[in-house]
């Protein structure tokens, strides 16, 4: 089992920044890809960003390219999402996710965090 604990959400004004953290514990050896999804009320879950441990590549949805950045600290088993130039459209619950591979993360995610609320005011 893998446990994911998220933190860093909150209320921020449009144009501001937030940094989300996701600490992984348990059988993290079996997890090679981690990323972030988000879901706004009444909307479907949306992929945001991911990191592939096998290739070293990062992936972003078009709406956040140039504004968000995903990174990781292997020593701490922690993944971060730096969010800059935030817009009201970014308001959602953000979920950390983990999978054996990037493909598995995108198509059949194995583990989810509890979610952290991000609210961007105008």
PDB file of C-alpha atoms in Angstrom:
ATOM      1  CA  UNK A   1       0.000   0.000   0.000  1.00  0.00           C
ATOM      2  CA  UNK A   2       0.992   3.604  -0.659  1.00  0.00           C
ATOM      3  CA  UNK A   3      -0.332   6.529   1.355  1.00  0.00           C
ATOM      4  CA  UNK A   4      -0.373  10.062  -0.046  1.00  0.00           C
ATOM      5  CA  UNK A   5      -0.751  13.113   2.196  1.00  0.00           C
ATOM      6  CA  UNK A   6      -1.277  16.519   0.598  1.00  0.00           C
ATOM      7  CA  UNK A   7      -0.823  20.018   1.966  1.00  0.00           C
ATOM      8  CA  UNK A   8      -0.405  23.604   0.805  1.00  0.00           C
ATOM      9  CA  UNK A   9      -3.869  24.499  -0.434  1.00  0.00           C
ATOM     10  CA  UNK A  10      -5.634  27.693   0.533  1.00  0.00           C
ATOM     11  CA  UNK A  11      -7.126  30.970  -0.611  1.00  0.00           C
ATOM     12  CA  UNK A  12      -5.133  33.232  -2.915  1.00  0.00           C
ATOM     13  CA  UNK A  13      -5.865  36.274  -5.054  1.00  0.00           C
ATOM     14  CA  UNK A  14      -5.701  36.029  -8.837  1.00  0.00           C
ATOM     15  CA  UNK A  15      -2.113  36.382 -10.009  1.00  0.00           C
ATOM     16  CA  UNK A  16      -0.726  34.909  -6.808  1.00  0.00           C
ATOM     17  CA  UNK A  17       1.121  31.669  -6.148  1.00  0.00           C
ATOM     18  CA  UNK A  18       0.739  28.483  -4.110  1.00  0.00           C
ATOM     19  CA  UNK A  19       2.945  25.446  -3.622  1.00  0.00           C
ATOM     20  CA  UNK A  20       1.300  22.076  -3.044  1.00  0.00           C
ATOM     21  CA  UNK A  21       3.134  19.170  -1.427  1.00  0.00           C
ATOM     22  CA  UNK A  22       2.429  15.429  -1.511  1.00  0.00           C
ATOM     23  CA  UNK A  23       4.306  13.133   0.861  1.00  0.00           C
ATOM     24  CA  UNK A  24       4.273   9.426  -0.019  1.00  0.00           C
ATOM     25  CA  UNK A  25       4.762   6.566   2.425  1.00  0.00           C
ATOM     26  CA  UNK A  26       4.408   2.784   2.425  1.00  0.00           C
ATOM     27  CA  UNK A  27       5.547   0.683  -0.543  1.00  0.00           C
ATOM     28  CA  UNK A  28       6.830   3.636  -2.537  1.00  0.00           C
ATOM     29  CA  UNK A  29       9.358   1.420  -4.342  1.00  0.00           C
ATOM     30  CA  UNK A  30       6.531   0.197  -6.581  1.00  0.00           C
ATOM     31  CA  UNK A  31       5.547   3.759  -7.537  1.00  0.00           C
ATOM     32  CA  UNK A  32       7.532   5.269 -10.412  1.00  0.00           C
ATOM     33  CA  UNK A  33       5.131   7.998 -11.525  1.00  0.00           C
ATOM     34  CA  UNK A  34       3.372  10.676  -9.517  1.00  0.00           C
ATOM     35  CA  UNK A  35       1.195  13.577 -10.516  1.00  0.00           C
ATOM     36  CA  UNK A  36      -1.704  15.884  -9.831  1.00  0.00           C
ATOM     37  CA  UNK A  37      -5.350  15.976 -10.846  1.00  0.00           C
ATOM     38  CA  UNK A  38      -8.031  18.512  -9.976  1.00  0.00           C
ATOM     39  CA  UNK A  39     -11.805  18.618  -9.815  1.00  0.00           C
ATOM     40  CA  UNK A  40     -14.094  21.631  -9.589  1.00  0.00           C
ATOM     41  CA  UNK A  41     -17.702  21.341  -8.343  1.00  0.00           C
ATOM     42  CA  UNK A  42     -19.898  19.873 -11.060  1.00  0.00           C
ATOM     43  CA  UNK A  43     -16.899  19.160 -13.298  1.00  0.00           C
ATOM     44  CA  UNK A  44     -15.055  15.995 -14.249  1.00  0.00           C
ATOM     45  CA  UNK A  45     -11.673  15.190 -12.807  1.00  0.00           C
ATOM     46  CA  UNK A  46      -8.928  16.779 -14.910  1.00  0.00           C
ATOM     47  CA  UNK A  47      -5.299  15.819 -15.343  1.00  0.00           C
ATOM     48  CA  UNK A  48      -2.922  18.641 -14.375  1.00  0.00           C
ATOM     49  CA  UNK A  49       0.699  17.449 -14.285  1.00  0.00           C
ATOM     50  CA  UNK A  50       2.827  14.345 -13.797  1.00  0.00           C
ATOM     51  CA  UNK A  51       6.400  13.162 -13.428  1.00  0.00           C
ATOM     52  CA  UNK A  52       7.721   9.915 -14.922  1.00  0.00           C
ATOM     53  CA  UNK A  53      10.474   8.347 -12.842  1.00  0.00           C
ATOM     54  CA  UNK A  54      11.567   5.981 -15.615  1.00  0.00           C
ATOM     55  CA  UNK A  55      12.049   8.600 -18.346  1.00  0.00           C
ATOM     56  CA  UNK A  56      12.509  11.738 -16.247  1.00  0.00           C
ATOM     57  CA  UNK A  57       9.899  13.523 -18.348  1.00  0.00           C
ATOM     58  CA  UNK A  58       7.254  15.889 -17.049  1.00  0.00           C
ATOM     59  CA  UNK A  59       3.792  16.360 -18.528  1.00  0.00           C
ATOM     60  CA  UNK A  60       1.285  19.208 -18.255  1.00  0.00           C
ATOM     61  CA  UNK A  61      -2.198  19.930 -19.457  1.00  0.00           C
ATOM     62  CA  UNK A  62      -2.300  22.856 -21.893  1.00  0.00           C
ATOM     63  CA  UNK A  63      -4.158  25.215 -19.568  1.00  0.00           C
ATOM     64  CA  UNK A  64      -1.333  25.252 -16.984  1.00  0.00           C
ATOM     65  CA  UNK A  65       1.755  25.156 -19.218  1.00  0.00           C
ATOM     66  CA  UNK A  66       4.122  27.984 -18.377  1.00  0.00           C
ATOM     67  CA  UNK A  67       2.415  28.622 -15.033  1.00  0.00           C
ATOM     68  CA  UNK A  68       2.669  25.356 -13.087  1.00  0.00           C
ATOM     69  CA  UNK A  69       5.770  23.286 -12.408  1.00  0.00           C
ATOM     70  CA  UNK A  70       6.008  19.773 -10.944  1.00  0.00           C
ATOM     71  CA  UNK A  71       9.102  18.614  -9.071  1.00  0.00           C
ATOM     72  CA  UNK A  72      10.149  15.946  -6.593  1.00  0.00           C
ATOM     73  CA  UNK A  73      12.510  15.284  -3.712  1.00  0.00           C
ATOM     74  CA  UNK A  74      13.431  11.592  -3.783  1.00  0.00           C
ATOM     75  CA  UNK A  75      15.065  11.701  -0.348  1.00  0.00           C
ATOM     76  CA  UNK A  76      11.777  12.850   1.188  1.00  0.00           C
ATOM     77  CA  UNK A  77       9.458  10.861  -1.115  1.00  0.00           C
ATOM     78  CA  UNK A  78       7.671  14.126  -1.795  1.00  0.00           C
ATOM     79  CA  UNK A  79       6.238  15.669  -4.966  1.00  0.00           C
ATOM     80  CA  UNK A  80       5.500  19.365  -5.331  1.00  0.00           C
ATOM     81  CA  UNK A  81       3.299  21.455  -7.577  1.00  0.00           C
ATOM     82  CA  UNK A  82       4.365  25.084  -7.846  1.00  0.00           C
ATOM     83  CA  UNK A  83       1.444  27.150  -9.126  1.00  0.00           C
ATOM     84  CA  UNK A  84       2.113  30.688 -10.354  1.00  0.00           C
ATOM     85  CA  UNK A  85      -0.076  33.315 -12.026  1.00  0.00           C
ATOM     86  CA  UNK A  86      -3.154  31.646 -10.608  1.00  0.00           C
ATOM     87  CA  UNK A  87      -6.522  32.292 -12.210  1.00  0.00           C
ATOM     88  CA  UNK A  88     -10.059  31.874 -10.838  1.00  0.00           C
ATOM     89  CA  UNK A  89     -10.436  28.990 -13.302  1.00  0.00           C
ATOM     90  CA  UNK A  90      -7.797  27.106 -11.297  1.00  0.00           C
ATOM     91  CA  UNK A  91     -10.158  26.869  -8.318  1.00  0.00           C
ATOM     92  CA  UNK A  92     -10.658  23.177  -7.525  1.00  0.00           C
ATOM     93  CA  UNK A  93      -9.803  20.359  -5.171  1.00  0.00           C
ATOM     94  CA  UNK A  94      -6.330  19.155  -6.106  1.00  0.00           C
ATOM     95  CA  UNK A  95      -5.491  15.463  -5.712  1.00  0.00           C
ATOM     96  CA  UNK A  96      -2.093  13.835  -5.627  1.00  0.00           C
ATOM     97  CA  UNK A  97      -1.876  10.539  -7.527  1.00  0.00           C
ATOM     98  CA  UNK A  98       0.630   7.703  -7.899  1.00  0.00           C
ATOM     99  CA  UNK A  99       1.059   4.759 -10.252  1.00  0.00           C
ATOM    100  CA  UNK A 100       3.533   2.115 -11.315  1.00  0.00           C
ATOM    101  CA  UNK A 101       4.195   3.953 -14.600  1.00  0.00           C
ATOM    102  CA  UNK A 102       3.127   7.178 -16.264  1.00  0.00           C
ATOM    103  CA  UNK A 103       0.760   5.227 -18.502  1.00  0.00           C
ATOM    104  CA  UNK A 104      -0.816   3.548 -15.504  1.00  0.00           C
ATOM    105  CA  UNK A 105      -1.139   6.911 -13.755  1.00  0.00           C
ATOM    106  CA  UNK A 106      -3.062   8.403 -16.676  1.00  0.00           C
ATOM    107  CA  UNK A 107      -5.290   5.427 -17.424  1.00  0.00           C
ATOM    108  CA  UNK A 108      -5.695   3.480 -14.178  1.00  0.00           C
ATOM    109  CA  UNK A 109      -4.352   5.386 -11.182  1.00  0.00           C
ATOM    110  CA  UNK A 110      -3.653   3.135  -8.215  1.00  0.00           C
ATOM    111  CA  UNK A 111      -3.402   5.622  -5.345  1.00  0.00           C
ATOM    112  CA  UNK A 112      -4.964   8.966  -4.464  1.00  0.00           C
ATOM    113  CA  UNK A 113      -4.435  11.576  -1.793  1.00  0.00           C
ATOM    114  CA  UNK A 114      -7.295  13.047   0.218  1.00  0.00           C
ATOM    115  CA  UNK A 115      -7.331  16.281  -1.776  1.00  0.00           C
ATOM    116  CA  UNK A 116      -6.564  19.875  -0.856  1.00  0.00           C
ATOM    117  CA  UNK A 117      -8.749  22.873  -1.688  1.00  0.00           C
ATOM    118  CA  UNK A 118      -7.335  25.673  -3.837  1.00  0.00           C
ATOM    119  CA  UNK A 119      -9.483  28.785  -4.154  1.00  0.00           C
ATOM    120  CA  UNK A 120      -8.460  31.693  -6.387  1.00  0.00           C
ATOM    121  CA  UNK A 121     -10.416  34.916  -5.948  1.00  0.00           C
ATOM    122  CA  UNK A 122     -10.801  37.644  -8.560  1.00  0.00           C
TER     123      UNK A 122
END
